[in-house]
XYZ file of C-alpha atoms in Angstrom:
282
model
C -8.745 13.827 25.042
C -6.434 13.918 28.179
C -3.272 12.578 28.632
C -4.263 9.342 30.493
C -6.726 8.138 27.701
C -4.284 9.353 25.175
C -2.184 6.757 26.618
C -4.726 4.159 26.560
C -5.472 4.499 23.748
C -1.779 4.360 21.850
C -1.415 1.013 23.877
C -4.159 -0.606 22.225
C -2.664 0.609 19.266
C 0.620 -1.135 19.742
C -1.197 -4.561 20.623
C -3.323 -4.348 17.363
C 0.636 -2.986 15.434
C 2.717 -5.774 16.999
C -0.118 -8.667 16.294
C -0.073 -7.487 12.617
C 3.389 -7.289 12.307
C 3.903 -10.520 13.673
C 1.796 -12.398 11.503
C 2.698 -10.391 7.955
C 6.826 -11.466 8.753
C 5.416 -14.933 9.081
C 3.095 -14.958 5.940
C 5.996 -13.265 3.893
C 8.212 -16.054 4.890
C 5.431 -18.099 3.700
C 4.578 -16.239 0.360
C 8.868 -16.734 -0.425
C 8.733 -20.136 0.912
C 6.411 -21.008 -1.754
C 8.238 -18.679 -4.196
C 10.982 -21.524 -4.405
C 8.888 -24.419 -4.318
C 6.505 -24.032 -6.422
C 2.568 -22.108 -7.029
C -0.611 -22.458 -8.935
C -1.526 -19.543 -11.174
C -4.859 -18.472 -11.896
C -6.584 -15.681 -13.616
C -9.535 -14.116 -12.203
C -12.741 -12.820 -13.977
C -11.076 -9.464 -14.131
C -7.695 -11.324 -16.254
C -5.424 -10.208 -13.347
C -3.781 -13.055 -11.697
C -4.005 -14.843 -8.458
C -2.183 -17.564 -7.033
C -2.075 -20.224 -4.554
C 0.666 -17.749 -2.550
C -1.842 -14.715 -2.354
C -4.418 -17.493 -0.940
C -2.493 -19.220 1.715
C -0.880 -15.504 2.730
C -4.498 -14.308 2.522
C -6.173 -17.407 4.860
C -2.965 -16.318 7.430
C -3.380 -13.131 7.973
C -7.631 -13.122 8.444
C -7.120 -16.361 10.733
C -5.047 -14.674 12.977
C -6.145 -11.181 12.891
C -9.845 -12.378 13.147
C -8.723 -14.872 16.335
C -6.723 -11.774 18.143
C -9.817 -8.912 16.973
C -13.169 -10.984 16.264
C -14.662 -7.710 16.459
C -13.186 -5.878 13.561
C -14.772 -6.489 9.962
C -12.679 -7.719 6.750
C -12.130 -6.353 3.602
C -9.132 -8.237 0.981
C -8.707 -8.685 -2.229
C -8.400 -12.338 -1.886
C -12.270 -12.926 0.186
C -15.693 -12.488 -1.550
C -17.116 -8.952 0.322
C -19.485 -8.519 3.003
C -21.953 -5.612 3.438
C -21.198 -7.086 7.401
C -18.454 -4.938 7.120
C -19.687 -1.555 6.761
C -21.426 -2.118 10.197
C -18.542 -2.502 11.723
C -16.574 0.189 13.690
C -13.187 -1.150 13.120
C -12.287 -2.699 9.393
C -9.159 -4.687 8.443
C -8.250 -3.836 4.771
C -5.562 -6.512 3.209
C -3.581 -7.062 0.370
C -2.253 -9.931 0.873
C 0.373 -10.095 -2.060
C 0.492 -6.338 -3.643
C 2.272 -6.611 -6.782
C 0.941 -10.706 -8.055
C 2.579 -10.160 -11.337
C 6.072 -9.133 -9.205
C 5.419 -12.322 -7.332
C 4.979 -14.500 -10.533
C 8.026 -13.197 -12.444
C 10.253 -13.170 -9.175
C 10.781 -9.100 -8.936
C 11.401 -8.596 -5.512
C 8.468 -5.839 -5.671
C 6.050 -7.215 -4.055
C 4.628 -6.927 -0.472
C 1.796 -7.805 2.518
C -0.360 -4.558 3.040
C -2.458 -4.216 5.605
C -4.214 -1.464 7.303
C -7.315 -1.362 10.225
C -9.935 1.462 9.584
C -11.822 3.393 11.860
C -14.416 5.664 10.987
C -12.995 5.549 7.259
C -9.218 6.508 8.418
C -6.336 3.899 8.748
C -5.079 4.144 12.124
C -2.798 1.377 12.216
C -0.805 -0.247 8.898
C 1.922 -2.158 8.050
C 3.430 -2.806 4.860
C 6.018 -6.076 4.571
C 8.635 -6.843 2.309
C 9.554 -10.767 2.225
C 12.390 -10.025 -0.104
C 14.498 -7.100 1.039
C 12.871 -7.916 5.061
C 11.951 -4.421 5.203
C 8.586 -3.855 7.464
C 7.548 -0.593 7.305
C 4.903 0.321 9.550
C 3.046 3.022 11.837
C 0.060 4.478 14.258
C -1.456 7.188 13.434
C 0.182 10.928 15.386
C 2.848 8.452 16.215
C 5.184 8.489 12.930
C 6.768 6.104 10.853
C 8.919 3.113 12.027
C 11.209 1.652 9.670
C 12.972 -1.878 10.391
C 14.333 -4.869 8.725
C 12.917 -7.952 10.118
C 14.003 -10.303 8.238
C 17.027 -11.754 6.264
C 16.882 -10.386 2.513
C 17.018 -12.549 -0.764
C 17.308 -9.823 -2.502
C 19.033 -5.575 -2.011
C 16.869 -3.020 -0.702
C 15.089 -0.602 -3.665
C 17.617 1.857 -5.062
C 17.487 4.722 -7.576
C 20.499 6.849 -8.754
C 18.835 9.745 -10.268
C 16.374 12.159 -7.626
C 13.545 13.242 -7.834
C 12.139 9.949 -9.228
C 8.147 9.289 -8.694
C 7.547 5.272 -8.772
C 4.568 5.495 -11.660
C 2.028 2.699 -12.713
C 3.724 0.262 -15.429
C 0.778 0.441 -17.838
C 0.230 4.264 -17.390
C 3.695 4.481 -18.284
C 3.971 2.665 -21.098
C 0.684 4.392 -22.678
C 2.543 7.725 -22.140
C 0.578 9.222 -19.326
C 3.225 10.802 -17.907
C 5.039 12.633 -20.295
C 4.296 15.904 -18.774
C 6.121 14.537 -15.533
C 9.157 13.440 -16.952
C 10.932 16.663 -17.604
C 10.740 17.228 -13.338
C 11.672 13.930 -12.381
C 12.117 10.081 -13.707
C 9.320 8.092 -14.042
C 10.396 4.769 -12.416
C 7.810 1.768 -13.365
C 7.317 -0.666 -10.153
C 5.094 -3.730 -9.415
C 3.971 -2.515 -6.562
C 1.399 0.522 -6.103
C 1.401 -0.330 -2.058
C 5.399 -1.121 -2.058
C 5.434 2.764 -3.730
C 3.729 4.364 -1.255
C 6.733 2.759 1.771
C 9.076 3.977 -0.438
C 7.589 7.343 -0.376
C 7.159 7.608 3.309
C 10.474 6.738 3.959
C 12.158 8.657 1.205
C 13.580 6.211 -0.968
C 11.875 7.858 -3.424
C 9.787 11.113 -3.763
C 6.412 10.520 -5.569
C 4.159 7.266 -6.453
C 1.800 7.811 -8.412
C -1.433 6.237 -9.947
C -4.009 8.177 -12.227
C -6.546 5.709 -12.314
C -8.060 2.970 -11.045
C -6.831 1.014 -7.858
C -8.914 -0.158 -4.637
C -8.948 0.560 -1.220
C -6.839 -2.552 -0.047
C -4.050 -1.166 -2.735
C -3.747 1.914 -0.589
C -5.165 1.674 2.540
C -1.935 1.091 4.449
C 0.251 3.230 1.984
C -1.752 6.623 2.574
C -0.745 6.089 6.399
C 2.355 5.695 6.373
C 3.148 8.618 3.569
C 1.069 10.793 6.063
C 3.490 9.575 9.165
C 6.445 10.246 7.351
C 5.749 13.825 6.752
C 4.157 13.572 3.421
C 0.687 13.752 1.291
C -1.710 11.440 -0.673
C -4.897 12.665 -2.189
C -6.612 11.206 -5.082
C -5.231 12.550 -8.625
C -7.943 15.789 -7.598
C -6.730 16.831 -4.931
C -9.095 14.617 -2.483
C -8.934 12.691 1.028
C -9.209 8.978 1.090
C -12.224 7.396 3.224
C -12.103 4.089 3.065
C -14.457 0.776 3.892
C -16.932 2.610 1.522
C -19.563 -0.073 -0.285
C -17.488 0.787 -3.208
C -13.904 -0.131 -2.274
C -12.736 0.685 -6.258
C -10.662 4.111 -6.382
C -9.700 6.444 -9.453
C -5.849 6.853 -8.688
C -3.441 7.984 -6.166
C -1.307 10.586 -6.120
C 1.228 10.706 -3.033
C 4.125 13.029 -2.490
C 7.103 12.622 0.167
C 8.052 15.127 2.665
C 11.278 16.540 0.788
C 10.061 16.290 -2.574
C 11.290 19.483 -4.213
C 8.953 22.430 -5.301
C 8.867 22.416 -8.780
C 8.620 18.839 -9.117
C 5.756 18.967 -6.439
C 3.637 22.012 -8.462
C 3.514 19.417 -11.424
C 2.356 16.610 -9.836
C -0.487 18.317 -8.417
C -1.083 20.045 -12.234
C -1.042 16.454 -13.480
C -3.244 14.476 -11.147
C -5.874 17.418 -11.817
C -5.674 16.992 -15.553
C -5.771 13.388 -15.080
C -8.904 13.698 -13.168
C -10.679 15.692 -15.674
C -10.291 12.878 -18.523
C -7.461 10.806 -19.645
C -6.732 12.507 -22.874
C -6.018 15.430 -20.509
C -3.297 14.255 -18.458
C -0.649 13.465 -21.311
C-alpha cells in the first residue's frame, strides 16, 4: 500500500476511533448513573445475569454506531444474532457491560468493550472504564493510547506483588491454576475484557482464561494487548478470527510485553495442558 492510501486509510480509522469513544464515555456515564439510582436484575437462560444497565448501555452504543456506520454488521451480547452479519465486511462486536456481576455488587471492574472487525481481525477497539475514567483504546499498526476521560468514583487497578496474571474467578477457585502460582499471583477480577487493558498497558502481566468466553469478551482486548507490545492466543497456542457463526471461544490466554521469561514459559505450558482436557491443566 503506498503512503498516500496508508494515510487514508488511518483517517478513516480515527473517525470510526473517536465516534466510538465518544459514545462508550457517554454510555459509561450512563451505566454509573444508573449504578446510584437504581437497576432491574435479570437472569438469562444461561443463569448469568443481565440488567436494565447492560440494556440501555447496549441500545446506546448500536444507535449511534449504527446511525454514524449503517454499513457495518452487529454482534453483542445484549441483541438476539443475525446470520446478516457474517455478510458483512465490517462487524461491530460489543460488550456492553463486561463484568455484570462487578456491576451488580458495585466492584469497580467492570467496563464498555467494543471492537469493529474486518475480515475476522479487530482493527479498531476501545475498552472504557466508568469507574476509574480510564479509556483505553487503539488502531491497529498504530499502538496503544491510554487516557483518562473521565472523573473517577473509584482508584485506578493496583497490585503490589509482580508478576501477577488477572485469572478467571471460577477457574480460580476450582484450582486451575495451581501450576501458575509458584511464577506469579493469581489475581481473580470481574472483568475478562477489563484484564486484557490491564495487560496492554502493563498494569499487570498476564490475563488469563482456560475456557469458555465469546468473541464480544475479547474482541477489543486481543487488540489492544497486540498494540501494546504483547500476545493473545487461545490457551493452544492459536490466533483469534472473529465474527465466526460461532461467536463462543474456549479461553484466552494473553501475555504483556515485559512479562518475565520464566513466568511466560509456564503460561504457554499451562494454556496447552488446559487445551488438552481440564483435568490436565491443574
Amino acid at each position: 500500500m503506498v503512503k498516500g492510501a496508508q494515510d487514508l486509510v488511518a483517517c478513516t480509522m480515527e473517525r470510526e476511533l473517536a465516534t466510538l469513544a465518544d459514545i462508550m464515555i457517554r454510555a459509561g456515564q450512563e451505566a454509573l448513573r444508573l449504578a446510584v439510582e437504581g437497576f432491574d436484575t435479570y437472569t438469562k437462560a444461561d443463569r448469568s445475569p443481565v440488567t436494565s444497565a447492560d440494556l440501555a448501555v447496549n441500545q446506546m452504543l448500536r444507535d449511534h454506531l449504527s446511525a454514524a456506520f449503517p454499513d457495518d454488521g452487529w454482534l453483542s451480547e445484549e441483541t438476539a444474532d443475525s446470520p446478516d452479519r457474517l455478510s458483512r465486511p465490517r462487524v461491530w462486536i460489543v460488550d456492553p457491560i463486561d463484568g455484570t456481576r462487578a456491576f451488580v455488587r458495585g466492584v469497580p471492574e467492570f467496563c464498555l468493550s467494543a471492537a469493529l472487525v474486518e475480515k475476522g481481525r479487530p482493527i479498531v477497539a476501545a475498552i472504557f472504564n466508568p469507574s476509574t475514567g480510564e479509556l483505553f483504546s487503539a488502531i491497529r499498526n498504530q499502538g496503544l493510547r491510554m487516557e483518562r476521560k473521565a472523573p473517577p468514583t473509584q482508584p485506578p487497578f493496583s497490585v503490589a506483588e509482580r508478576p501477577v496474571a488477572l485469572v478467571n474467578p471460577w477457574e480460580h477457585r476450582a484450582g486451575h491454576l495451581r501450576s501458575l502460582e509458584p511464577h506469579m499471583r493469581c489475581r481473580p477480577i470481574g472483568s475478562i475484557a477489563y484484564a486484557l487493558a490491564l495487560v496492554a498497558s502493563e498494569q499487570a502481566d498476564a490475563a488469563v482464561m482456560l475456557q469458555g468466553g465469546n468473541e464480544w469478551d475479547i474482541a477489543a482486548g486481543i487488540l489492544l494487548v497486540e498494540e501494546g507490545g504483547g500476545s493473545a492466543t487461545t490457551p493452544a497456542g492459536e490466533p483469534f478470527a472473529f465474527n465466526r457463526t460461532d461467536p463462543r471461544l474456549q479461553g484466552t490466554v494473553a501475555i504483556g510485553a515485559k512479562t518475565p521469561e520464566a513466568a511466560r514459559t509456564q503460561l504457554l505450558r499451562l494454556g496447552r495442558r488446559a487445551s488438552a482436557g481440564p483435568a490436565s491443566s491443574r
